[in-house]
Amino acid sequence: MNFLTELREGLLISLGAIRANKMRAALTTLGIVIGIVTVTLMGTAIEGLNQAFLKSISSMGADMLYVSKFNWITRSHSEWMAMYKRRDITVEQAKALARQADFASAIAPTAEDDHSVRYKNRRSNNVMIIGSTEQYLPTSGASVAIGRFLSPSEAEGGRPVCVLGSEVATNLFRNESPLGNRITIGPRTFEVIGVLEKQGSLLGSFSLDNRVVIPLRQWTTWFWNNPNLDISVKVKDVAQLDEAREELRQVMRRIRHVAPGKPDDFSINQMDQFVEMFHRVAGTIAGIGLFITGLALFVGGIGIMNIMFVSVAERTREIGIRKAIGAKRRTILLQFLIEAAAICLLGGLIGLGIAWPLTFAIDHFLPATMSLKVVGIALLTSLVTGVLSGFFPAWRAARMNPVDALRAE
Amino acid sequence: MSLIRFEKISRRYQMGTETVHALREVTLEIARGEYVAIMGPSGSGKSTLMNLVGCLDSPSSGRYELNGTDVSQMDDNQLAEVRNREIGFVFQTFNLLPRSNALHNVELPLIYSGMGSEERRRTALESLAAVGLADRVHHKPNELSGGQRQRVAVARALVNKPSILLADEPTGNLDSKTGQEIMALFEELSRKGHTIIVVTHEEDIARRARRIVRIRDGLIASDERQESKA
Ligand SMILES: Nc1ncnc2c1ncn2[C@@H]1O[C@H](COP(=O)(O)OP(=O)(O)OP(=O)(O)O)[C@@H](O)[C@H]1O
Ligand SMILES: [Mg+2]
């Protein structure tokens, strides 16, 4: 018998059977629906996380080391407290490091604080004001869109100039060029000499474009005299990152007079940690998601199996008739497998219908869109669940003795 | 050569410790074109015999040759193929698919034999026309009278041009007038050369057949040929 005809016939039969028991089929799919919603949301979240992450770390090169008082990733509050008690990283230490670090191609000390920024009657709140040097450009991965960046002498000197992040520039200046105009930050006005290229956001929430870069000297003069600095270090040879890291550590220990045998009183962060954290978060989401999905699909699968046994029992006579006029085992098996798969696919579609609006909710935290890949995985999952849970009942139907089946009421 | 050749066919059912002998070493030959009535008291083994002839069931022992091939050793799928190609069944309870219309019911054996959809439809319509139901093809079984349902069943049984038409008490659920109509249809089919085996309780229906096999306790009690009435 032609397989396609058989498939078509099986599909028609199962659709007829499902239509005859719409309510039952819909209720049966509940477990599948929950499973598909979870697997879809999980897939969407992980994909969104992945995208946000890739975008974020693309601004941080693999050749970067970040010296800081804090570790990027803290595992406990007590660990954090211990780091909190460390001495600050000072401007003098940063300068000493710059003199001694011959493994680095660029070193940029940065001080950061939130302030509001004004131009005429416009105002932008919570802007990150970064005090740094001309080296900020190569270490931050930013590039200049219009105008220019700080020159070395400006970075050293006291001239109040600033470079705007793209978001600040569009917020403050609507119809005029920012270049040459003076904006007010805190107690002081700064002349705009350049605007940075748009960089996007960190993990989808923290904008990298809502910032203003001013000379470090200006920063310490007007905002905070003894800031705790972060130092971004770009190494010359990324292949020698580990050696550079070790050298950096030794230099910092010397500069900060850490006694031999004592632990470091500073942290050296690098992208790897971020990657590691990301994998942990993604792994956790995937783990929880897979667990819920697996559980829901298992329960759903049992439900499908149960309803398929009922369906087979109800239609014993029909099975007998079909066998009497020439249906083979394979035909009957296929018929009920298709029915189980169709019910599960129905559940999958309902699940996708529920998950779709929910991805918009996720989109508030992560850049999330339901991708075709996720849809495909969801439908495939429900199909496989249907086939697996339908197999046992379908097998029982296929093996029925025609005489017994015909005698059934 | 015989179309059907039973050689010491037995069918036993194990009921716990007890063995029920539904058929005991039955030997029987039926030639192509014969019209045979099978009679006997209830529980004598008539349906068992029909199921074996129709390859719905396999004998516990003995040898069954259908059309010269030994079918007693065939597996499930091979038997399904034989049923599809060689056998047409008509049951007392019609056994139509309730959700399908007459046309689809008649098409079913053709679907299983893999016929293309256009030819299938045409063949099924011809078969329905042959039993006088050309104007009822889109009716579902519950929209048809008992006699019409049985005609659909006959159309379905014949649509694959089988070697044998088997009918187990085909008039059992019909009133006597409709029963007569169905039997007239059988007679017509017999005249056209079909091989027909009918199980019946009614003497006057049996007398229409050319040969009457009487069964008692799983054994053939008598096997008589009648004068051709034609
Ligand atoms: N599946 C079965 N299991 C056990 N015994 C069976 C089974 N099928 C038939 N029998 C027994 O085999 C014997 C013959 O049954 P069969 O159905 O062939 O009778 P029958 O001649 O068709 O009777 P009726 O005229 O009432 O239809 C009976 O005694 C019956 O109880
Ligand atoms: Mg019987």
XYZ file of C-alpha atoms and ligand atoms in Angstrom:
671
model
C 0.000 0.000 0.000
C 1.178 3.419 -0.964
C 2.699 5.124 2.075
C 1.449 8.584 1.188
C -2.123 7.389 0.741
C -1.774 5.629 4.051
C -0.478 8.787 5.698
C -3.277 10.862 4.242
C -5.903 8.349 5.290
C -4.383 8.168 8.780
C -4.454 11.939 9.035
C -8.102 12.114 7.943
C -9.115 9.406 10.384
C -7.314 11.004 13.307
C -8.642 14.472 12.533
C -12.122 12.975 12.404
C -11.545 11.245 15.712
C -10.206 14.414 17.333
C -13.084 16.463 15.973
C -15.520 13.946 17.413
C -13.921 14.441 20.838
C -12.761 18.047 20.746
C -13.067 18.748 24.435
C -11.318 15.576 25.433
C -8.448 16.237 23.056
C -8.041 19.820 24.275
C -7.997 18.795 27.935
C -5.552 16.021 27.230
C -3.079 18.452 25.751
C -2.747 20.469 28.966
C 0.521 18.852 30.002
C 1.896 19.231 26.512
C 0.836 22.878 26.474
C 2.698 23.579 29.715
C 5.735 21.731 28.429
C 5.776 23.638 25.168
C 5.271 26.987 26.866
C 8.265 26.283 29.089
C 10.502 24.997 26.351
C 9.610 27.983 24.161
C 10.113 30.597 26.847
C 13.334 28.955 27.943
C 14.653 28.828 24.409
C 13.645 32.427 23.814
C 15.229 33.583 27.065
C 18.479 31.774 26.391
C 18.592 33.082 22.859
C 17.914 36.604 24.114
C 20.557 36.243 26.800
C 22.995 34.973 24.242
C 22.357 37.898 21.932
C 22.566 40.471 24.704
C 25.716 38.839 25.929
C 27.419 38.690 22.559
C 26.577 42.322 21.924
C 27.880 43.296 25.340
C 31.150 41.446 25.243
C 31.880 42.500 21.712
C 32.703 45.906 23.213
C 35.090 44.220 25.606
C 37.993 42.722 23.799
C 39.507 39.373 24.656
C 42.804 41.235 25.086
C 41.536 43.298 28.020
C 42.355 43.056 31.730
C 40.512 45.182 34.260
C 42.179 46.074 37.561
C 39.601 46.898 40.194
C 38.949 46.869 43.906
C 36.119 44.440 43.311
C 35.827 41.151 41.620
C 33.179 41.319 38.900
C 31.612 38.209 40.215
C 31.153 37.726 43.923
C 29.840 34.513 45.284
C 28.858 35.684 48.753
C 28.183 38.757 50.799
C 31.188 38.124 53.053
C 33.421 37.942 50.021
C 32.008 41.242 48.880
C 32.558 42.779 52.327
C 36.180 41.667 52.284
C 36.684 43.423 48.961
C 34.832 46.461 50.182
C 37.431 46.831 52.942
C 40.336 46.908 50.478
C 42.190 50.151 49.938
C 41.063 52.262 46.995
C 43.019 52.269 43.777
C 44.436 55.767 43.518
C 45.450 58.044 40.689
C 49.103 57.734 41.753
C 48.911 53.935 41.576
C 47.373 54.150 38.117
C 50.177 56.429 36.971
C 52.820 54.151 38.457
C 51.238 51.198 36.686
C 51.228 53.065 33.371
C 54.964 53.700 33.735
C 55.837 50.091 34.552
C 53.505 48.054 32.408
C 55.455 47.439 29.227
C 53.200 44.474 28.347
C 50.315 46.861 27.799
C 49.496 48.751 24.630
C 47.043 51.038 26.427
C 46.116 51.731 30.022
C 43.137 53.830 30.977
C 42.241 54.699 34.567
C 38.547 55.486 34.928
C 36.493 57.107 37.641
C 32.733 56.949 37.367
C 29.745 58.616 38.971
C 26.125 59.395 38.118
C 25.127 63.018 37.591
C 22.535 64.950 35.745
C 23.646 66.869 32.687
C 22.108 70.084 31.388
C 22.161 72.065 28.195
C 20.057 75.191 28.100
C 16.654 74.045 29.383
C 17.223 70.384 28.579
C 18.270 67.957 31.211
C 19.361 64.356 31.248
C 19.430 62.492 34.556
C 21.555 59.592 35.754
C 24.240 60.036 33.154
C 27.439 58.130 33.806
C 30.229 60.710 34.063
C 33.526 59.025 33.319
C 36.845 60.630 34.134
C 39.623 59.124 32.072
C 42.457 59.812 29.678
C 42.989 59.712 25.923
C 43.604 55.987 26.351
C 39.945 55.461 27.156
C 39.170 55.213 23.474
C 41.318 52.127 22.646
C 40.425 50.340 25.903
C 36.660 50.860 25.834
C 36.126 49.776 22.270
C 34.313 53.044 21.607
C 34.900 55.131 18.508
C 34.289 58.755 17.661
C 31.276 59.590 15.509
C 31.794 63.326 15.122
C 34.444 65.711 16.412
C 37.409 64.177 18.216
C 38.368 62.491 21.480
C 40.423 63.912 24.372
C 44.000 64.695 23.444
C 46.830 63.633 25.795
C 47.367 67.192 26.920
C 43.667 67.701 27.546
C 43.607 64.519 29.586
C 46.452 65.855 31.719
C 45.395 69.460 31.821
C 42.615 71.342 33.377
C 40.677 72.424 30.308
C 37.004 71.537 30.799
C 36.155 69.555 27.670
C 33.917 66.525 27.245
C 32.954 63.777 24.782
C 29.312 62.674 24.747
C 27.821 59.238 24.437
C 25.339 59.063 21.578
C 22.276 58.871 23.824
C 23.292 61.959 25.793
C 23.988 63.810 22.559
C 20.543 63.070 21.111
C 18.838 63.828 24.419
C 20.403 67.240 24.862
C 20.830 68.433 21.302
C 17.852 68.168 19.012
C 18.489 70.384 16.046
C 21.974 71.744 16.542
C 25.406 70.190 16.508
C 26.731 69.597 20.027
C 30.274 70.470 18.963
C 31.566 73.672 20.543
C 28.577 74.050 22.879
C 28.950 73.958 26.627
C 26.982 71.570 28.818
C 26.650 71.765 32.578
C 27.674 68.816 34.732
C 27.353 69.381 38.449
C 28.963 72.687 39.310
C 30.895 73.164 36.067
C 30.401 73.670 32.343
C 32.260 71.579 29.771
C 32.809 72.221 26.088
C 31.706 69.369 23.812
C 34.565 68.346 21.512
C 33.187 65.038 20.207
C 30.379 62.497 20.179
C 30.884 58.735 20.398
C 29.455 56.130 18.065
C 26.404 54.243 19.401
C 27.467 51.151 21.391
C 24.220 49.608 22.575
C 23.576 48.229 26.017
C 25.054 45.793 28.473
C 22.765 42.750 28.830
C 19.955 44.737 27.321
C 19.376 46.994 30.290
C 22.409 49.111 31.053
C 23.020 51.600 28.238
C 26.619 52.204 27.218
C 25.595 55.354 25.365
C 24.255 57.290 28.311
C 27.659 58.611 29.362
C 29.979 61.580 29.147
C 33.765 61.283 29.160
C 35.778 64.130 30.703
C 39.490 64.396 31.583
C 40.372 62.513 34.776
C 41.976 65.644 36.224
C 38.719 67.532 35.763
C 36.804 64.683 37.350
C 38.949 64.629 40.487
C 38.804 68.417 40.718
C 35.055 68.808 40.519
C 33.474 65.575 41.726
C 35.659 63.534 44.040
C 39.226 64.223 44.974
C 40.295 60.723 45.876
C 38.238 58.393 43.730
C 38.531 54.645 43.642
C 39.663 53.946 40.096
C 39.219 51.084 37.751
C 42.100 50.551 35.368
C 41.521 49.072 31.950
C 44.596 47.406 30.520
C 44.861 46.392 26.883
C 47.680 43.868 26.451
C 49.984 43.940 23.443
C 49.791 40.255 22.648
C 46.548 38.433 23.346
C 48.375 35.118 23.032
C 50.372 36.112 26.116
C 47.328 37.136 28.147
C 48.087 34.833 31.065
C 51.698 36.025 31.307
C 50.561 39.631 31.059
C 47.998 39.011 33.765
C 50.645 37.572 36.076
C 53.023 40.446 35.341
C 50.222 42.935 35.953
C 49.521 41.248 39.260
C 53.143 41.485 40.365
C 53.400 45.139 39.352
C 50.198 45.999 41.210
C 51.393 44.159 44.323
C 54.621 46.152 44.197
C 52.830 49.424 43.681
C 50.369 48.746 46.495
C 53.098 47.340 48.759
C 51.437 44.014 49.371
C 53.683 41.975 51.661
C 54.886 38.633 50.242
C 52.636 35.795 51.271
C 49.615 38.070 51.698
C 46.762 37.732 49.225
C 46.186 40.360 46.536
C 44.230 43.378 47.752
C 42.830 44.068 44.297
C 41.155 42.075 41.546
C 42.094 41.539 37.941
C 38.964 40.924 35.902
C 38.721 39.682 32.376
C 36.107 38.669 29.889
C 36.517 34.979 30.688
C 34.816 35.561 34.012
C 31.908 37.109 32.219
C 31.719 34.232 29.820
C 31.840 31.848 32.720
C 29.084 33.700 34.524
C 27.023 33.786 31.398
C 27.354 30.077 30.927
C 26.359 29.551 34.516
C 23.246 31.694 34.174
C 22.307 30.176 30.832
C 23.024 26.732 32.236
C 20.776 27.377 35.220
C 17.938 28.628 33.030
C 18.356 25.687 30.703
C 18.495 23.274 33.637
C 15.359 24.579 35.315
C 13.586 24.945 31.990
C 14.495 21.468 30.865
C 13.388 20.035 34.180
C 9.968 21.715 34.035
C 9.651 20.901 30.356
C 10.621 17.306 30.890
C 8.234 16.913 33.800
C 5.342 18.579 31.974
C 5.970 16.577 28.828
C 6.222 13.381 30.827
C 2.937 14.025 32.594
C 1.428 15.203 29.301
C 2.756 12.123 27.543
C 1.172 9.840 30.135
C -2.088 11.708 29.618
C -1.859 11.194 25.879
C -1.047 7.527 26.367
C -4.062 7.164 28.608
C -6.429 8.868 26.194
C -5.030 6.820 23.340
C -5.754 3.612 25.222
C -9.310 4.881 25.650
C -9.462 5.767 21.979
C -8.203 2.324 20.968
C -10.671 0.616 23.280
C -13.570 2.683 21.953
C -12.654 1.883 18.417
C -11.839 -1.784 18.780
C -14.655 -2.650 16.433
C -13.440 -0.150 13.856
C -9.989 -1.726 14.094
C -11.587 -5.115 13.495
C -13.462 -3.838 10.440
C -10.357 -2.264 8.975
C -8.350 -5.410 9.527
C -11.084 -7.556 8.015
C -10.947 -5.613 4.783
C -7.191 -5.612 4.511
C -5.545 -3.080 6.859
C -2.137 -4.285 7.911
C -0.584 -3.881 11.331
C 1.490 -1.009 10.052
C -1.617 0.798 8.814
C -3.391 0.577 12.144
C -0.221 1.494 14.017
C 0.264 4.524 11.837
C -3.344 5.578 12.221
C -3.135 5.776 15.996
C 0.387 7.212 16.019
C -0.831 10.007 13.789
C -3.744 10.600 16.097
C -1.456 10.869 19.137
C 0.960 13.090 17.239
C -1.865 15.292 15.999
C -3.229 15.772 19.524
C 0.266 16.665 20.734
C 0.851 19.015 17.832
C -2.414 20.677 18.734
C -1.045 21.096 22.259
C 2.176 22.435 20.797
C 0.320 25.036 18.774
C -1.766 26.079 21.771
C 1.465 26.299 23.773
C 3.090 28.498 21.159
C -0.015 30.662 21.099
C 0.330 31.190 24.847
C 4.101 31.635 24.801
C 4.084 34.202 22.024
C 2.578 37.094 24.015
C 4.739 36.081 26.980
C 7.900 36.681 24.969
C 6.897 40.336 24.832
C 6.945 40.328 28.613
C 10.431 38.820 28.584
C 11.445 41.458 26.067
C 11.352 44.018 28.869
C 14.366 42.351 30.449
C 16.129 40.746 27.529
C 16.032 41.270 23.806
C 13.630 38.397 23.143
C 11.843 37.375 19.986
C 10.365 33.974 19.323
C 12.663 32.653 16.632
C 11.720 30.166 13.956
C 14.247 27.813 15.480
C 12.477 27.851 18.838
C 9.116 27.330 17.132
C 10.591 24.409 15.227
C 12.043 22.858 18.363
C 8.725 23.264 20.175
C 6.723 21.609 17.408
C 9.262 18.839 17.009
C 9.210 18.223 20.753
C 5.438 17.887 20.814
C 5.520 15.639 17.776
C 8.089 13.341 19.364
C 6.130 13.270 22.622
C 3.031 12.284 20.695
C 4.757 9.507 18.810
C 6.456 8.160 21.935
C 3.379 8.184 24.152
C 1.103 6.986 21.369
C 3.280 4.070 20.465
C 2.237 1.627 23.155
C -1.544 2.056 22.630
C -1.107 2.053 18.851
C 0.952 -1.108 19.059
C -1.776 -2.769 21.076
C -4.330 -1.740 18.445
C -2.140 -2.967 15.602
C -1.717 -6.385 17.185
C -5.397 -6.988 17.818
C -6.843 -10.188 16.582
C -9.447 -9.243 13.948
C -12.018 -11.802 15.110
C -11.872 -10.595 18.718
C -11.892 -6.977 17.628
C -14.970 -7.512 15.450
C -16.823 -9.134 18.304
C -16.298 -6.099 20.566
C -19.321 -3.971 21.342
C -9.100 -27.293 -8.876
C -10.840 -26.200 -5.700
C -10.868 -22.584 -4.666
C -11.055 -23.546 -0.995
C -9.470 -26.679 0.369
C -9.788 -27.473 4.079
C -7.751 -30.458 5.165
C -8.465 -31.655 8.695
C -8.870 -28.105 9.943
C -9.367 -27.772 13.680
C -9.938 -24.723 15.785
C -9.596 -25.021 19.512
C -10.047 -22.374 22.192
C -8.343 -22.739 25.523
C -10.722 -21.618 28.270
C -8.685 -21.966 31.424
C -8.117 -25.682 31.844
C -10.865 -26.582 29.408
C -10.416 -26.843 25.665
C -13.349 -25.835 23.467
C -13.345 -27.638 20.129
C -15.102 -25.190 17.812
C -14.096 -27.189 14.722
C -12.850 -30.758 14.674
C -10.756 -31.863 11.736
C -13.078 -30.460 9.121
C -12.274 -31.399 5.539
C -14.127 -29.419 2.903
C -13.662 -28.313 -0.695
C -15.463 -25.517 -2.440
C -14.995 -24.847 -6.110
C -14.973 -21.518 -7.888
C -18.468 -20.257 -8.694
C -20.255 -22.303 -6.034
C -23.057 -20.909 -3.915
C -22.890 -22.598 -0.514
C -25.150 -22.228 2.504
C -23.807 -23.203 5.902
C -26.365 -24.219 8.507
C -26.348 -25.565 11.984
C -27.476 -24.890 15.510
C -26.102 -22.010 17.524
C -22.566 -22.646 18.772
C -21.935 -25.394 16.239
C -18.946 -23.585 14.694
C -20.389 -21.810 11.636
C -18.814 -18.445 12.376
C -15.562 -20.126 13.301
C -15.547 -21.841 9.929
C -16.316 -18.576 8.117
C -13.560 -16.723 9.957
C -11.093 -19.410 8.957
C -12.211 -19.372 5.339
C -11.947 -15.584 5.387
C -8.439 -15.652 6.882
C -9.591 -13.594 9.853
C -8.450 -16.446 12.040
C -5.823 -19.156 11.799
C -6.523 -22.844 12.384
C -5.106 -24.631 15.424
C -4.177 -27.503 13.143
C -4.777 -28.646 9.598
C -4.020 -27.194 6.221
C -5.937 -24.554 4.338
C -5.261 -23.925 0.671
C -6.862 -20.907 -0.878
C -6.497 -20.647 -4.638
C -3.683 -23.187 -4.455
C -1.612 -21.394 -1.821
C -1.223 -22.595 1.727
C -2.530 -19.816 3.944
C -2.500 -21.723 7.224
C 1.109 -20.736 7.871
C 0.872 -17.097 6.820
C 1.667 -14.259 9.179
C -0.593 -11.362 10.094
C 0.401 -9.059 7.275
C 0.231 -11.705 4.583
C -3.245 -12.645 5.798
C -4.274 -8.997 5.671
C -3.222 -8.917 2.047
C -5.155 -12.102 1.282
C -8.265 -10.697 2.964
C -7.899 -7.529 0.976
C -7.489 -9.210 -2.408
C -9.341 -12.524 -2.164
C -12.101 -12.093 0.397
C -15.192 -9.954 0.661
C -17.021 -9.974 3.990
C -20.652 -9.230 4.757
C -21.581 -9.316 8.425
C -24.822 -9.632 10.294
C -24.232 -6.251 11.956
C -23.109 -4.533 8.733
C -19.842 -3.325 10.295
C -19.625 -0.080 8.387
C -17.484 2.766 9.705
C -20.079 5.027 11.361
C -18.311 8.325 10.717
C -17.663 7.677 7.029
C -20.187 7.980 4.237
C -21.139 5.104 1.961
C -18.595 6.065 -0.677
C -15.695 6.181 1.735
C -16.728 2.895 3.321
C -16.671 1.262 -0.091
C -13.388 2.933 -1.003
C -11.636 1.591 2.069
C -10.491 -1.789 0.687
C -9.131 0.066 -2.351
C -7.214 2.459 -0.123
C -5.610 -0.531 1.556
C -4.757 -2.078 -1.783
C -3.096 1.184 -2.833
C -5.308 2.250 -5.706
C -4.966 5.844 -6.881
C -7.671 8.210 -5.711
C -9.411 8.854 -9.025
C -9.667 5.223 -10.067
C -10.656 4.367 -6.527
C -13.545 6.762 -6.515
C -14.775 5.561 -9.888
C -14.535 1.891 -8.899
C -16.345 2.508 -5.602
C -19.131 4.417 -7.355
C -19.551 1.548 -9.837
C -19.755 -0.928 -7.006
C -22.393 1.148 -5.210
C -24.366 1.494 -8.440
C -24.256 -2.281 -8.874
C -26.125 -2.745 -5.570
C -28.598 -0.010 -6.481
C -27.268 2.761 -4.231
C -25.986 5.250 -6.807
C -28.130 7.950 -5.204
C -27.008 7.324 -1.622
C -23.234 7.550 -1.891
C -22.841 10.531 0.426
C -25.059 9.171 3.174
C -23.554 8.065 6.428
C -24.614 4.634 7.771
C -27.041 6.151 10.286
C -28.756 7.946 7.405
C -29.464 4.642 5.638
C -31.985 1.880 6.247
C -30.833 -1.539 7.381
C -31.205 -2.986 3.902
C -29.308 -0.091 2.396
C -26.526 -0.495 4.944
C -26.219 -4.143 4.046
C -26.065 -3.170 0.371
C -23.205 -0.796 1.167
C -21.519 -3.684 2.948
C -22.015 -5.885 -0.134
C -20.657 -3.136 -2.373
C -17.620 -2.858 -0.098
C -17.143 -6.622 -0.080
C -17.186 -6.775 -3.871
C -15.276 -3.626 -4.731
C -11.893 -5.363 -4.824
C -13.261 -8.141 -7.083
C -12.503 -10.853 -4.529
C -12.508 -14.588 -5.218
C -15.037 -15.272 -2.467
C -17.950 -13.450 -0.919
C -18.493 -14.499 2.697
C -21.702 -13.591 4.491
C -22.299 -14.536 8.120
C -26.074 -14.291 8.708
C -26.423 -11.285 6.375
C -30.189 -11.114 6.887
C -30.121 -11.641 10.649
C -30.695 -7.950 11.375
C -33.157 -7.317 8.553
C -36.885 -7.752 8.263
C -37.917 -10.609 6.017
C -38.765 -8.447 3.011
C -35.418 -6.643 3.077
C -33.769 -9.992 3.730
C -35.362 -11.335 0.590
C -33.986 -8.394 -1.368
C -30.471 -9.032 -0.122
C -30.788 -12.730 -0.957
C -32.014 -11.820 -4.444
C -28.910 -9.691 -4.790
C -26.779 -12.686 -3.773
C -28.494 -14.872 -6.311
C -27.812 -12.336 -9.006
C -24.158 -12.193 -7.971
C -24.006 -15.971 -8.057
C -25.387 -15.996 -11.556
C -22.645 -13.556 -12.546
C -20.097 -16.124 -11.383
C -19.192 -15.016 -7.875
C -18.288 -17.652 -5.315
C -20.569 -17.156 -2.318
C -20.705 -18.732 1.120
C -23.628 -17.773 3.357
C -24.245 -18.731 6.951
C -27.961 -18.812 7.775
C -30.491 -20.212 10.165
C -33.356 -20.027 7.749
C -34.194 -23.028 5.602
C -35.846 -21.039 2.818
C -32.784 -18.811 2.479
C -30.533 -21.863 2.442
C -32.632 -23.494 -0.244
C -31.666 -20.722 -2.641
C -28.076 -21.964 -2.506
C -26.800 -24.751 -4.746
C -25.186 -26.610 -1.859
C -25.987 -26.859 1.861
C -23.330 -27.804 4.424
C -24.720 -28.650 7.828
C -22.505 -28.414 10.879
C -23.003 -29.876 14.325
C -20.549 -29.705 17.229
C -17.708 -28.651 15.007
C -18.170 -31.471 12.552
C -19.768 -31.561 9.120
C -23.016 -33.407 9.596
C -24.141 -33.336 5.991
C -23.113 -31.821 2.690
C -25.795 -31.917 0.002
C -26.045 -30.460 -3.463
C -29.491 -29.380 -4.599
C -31.103 -29.448 -7.947
C -30.322 -26.309 -9.818
C -33.448 -24.186 -9.707
C -32.450 -22.169 -12.684
N -13.042 -16.509 21.143
C -13.577 -17.626 21.622
N -13.167 -18.122 22.788
C -13.685 -19.277 23.283
N -14.615 -19.956 22.691
C -15.088 -19.537 21.514
C -14.594 -18.341 20.922
N -15.223 -18.148 19.743
C -16.082 -19.184 19.614
N -16.004 -20.014 20.678
C -16.765 -21.208 20.872
O -16.696 -21.958 19.696
C -17.949 -22.569 19.438
C -18.401 -22.181 18.048
O -18.719 -20.809 18.000
P -19.250 -20.097 16.704
O -19.250 -18.637 16.944
O -18.487 -20.592 15.530
O -20.758 -20.608 16.638
P -21.866 -20.330 15.556
O -22.142 -21.605 14.892
O -21.467 -19.191 14.680
O -23.095 -19.890 16.465
P -24.227 -18.804 16.173
O -25.197 -19.452 15.252
O -24.830 -18.564 17.517
O -23.565 -17.620 15.604
C -18.908 -22.087 20.512
O -19.038 -23.102 21.472
C -18.219 -20.905 21.125
O -18.495 -20.839 22.496
Mg -22.127 -17.195 14.356
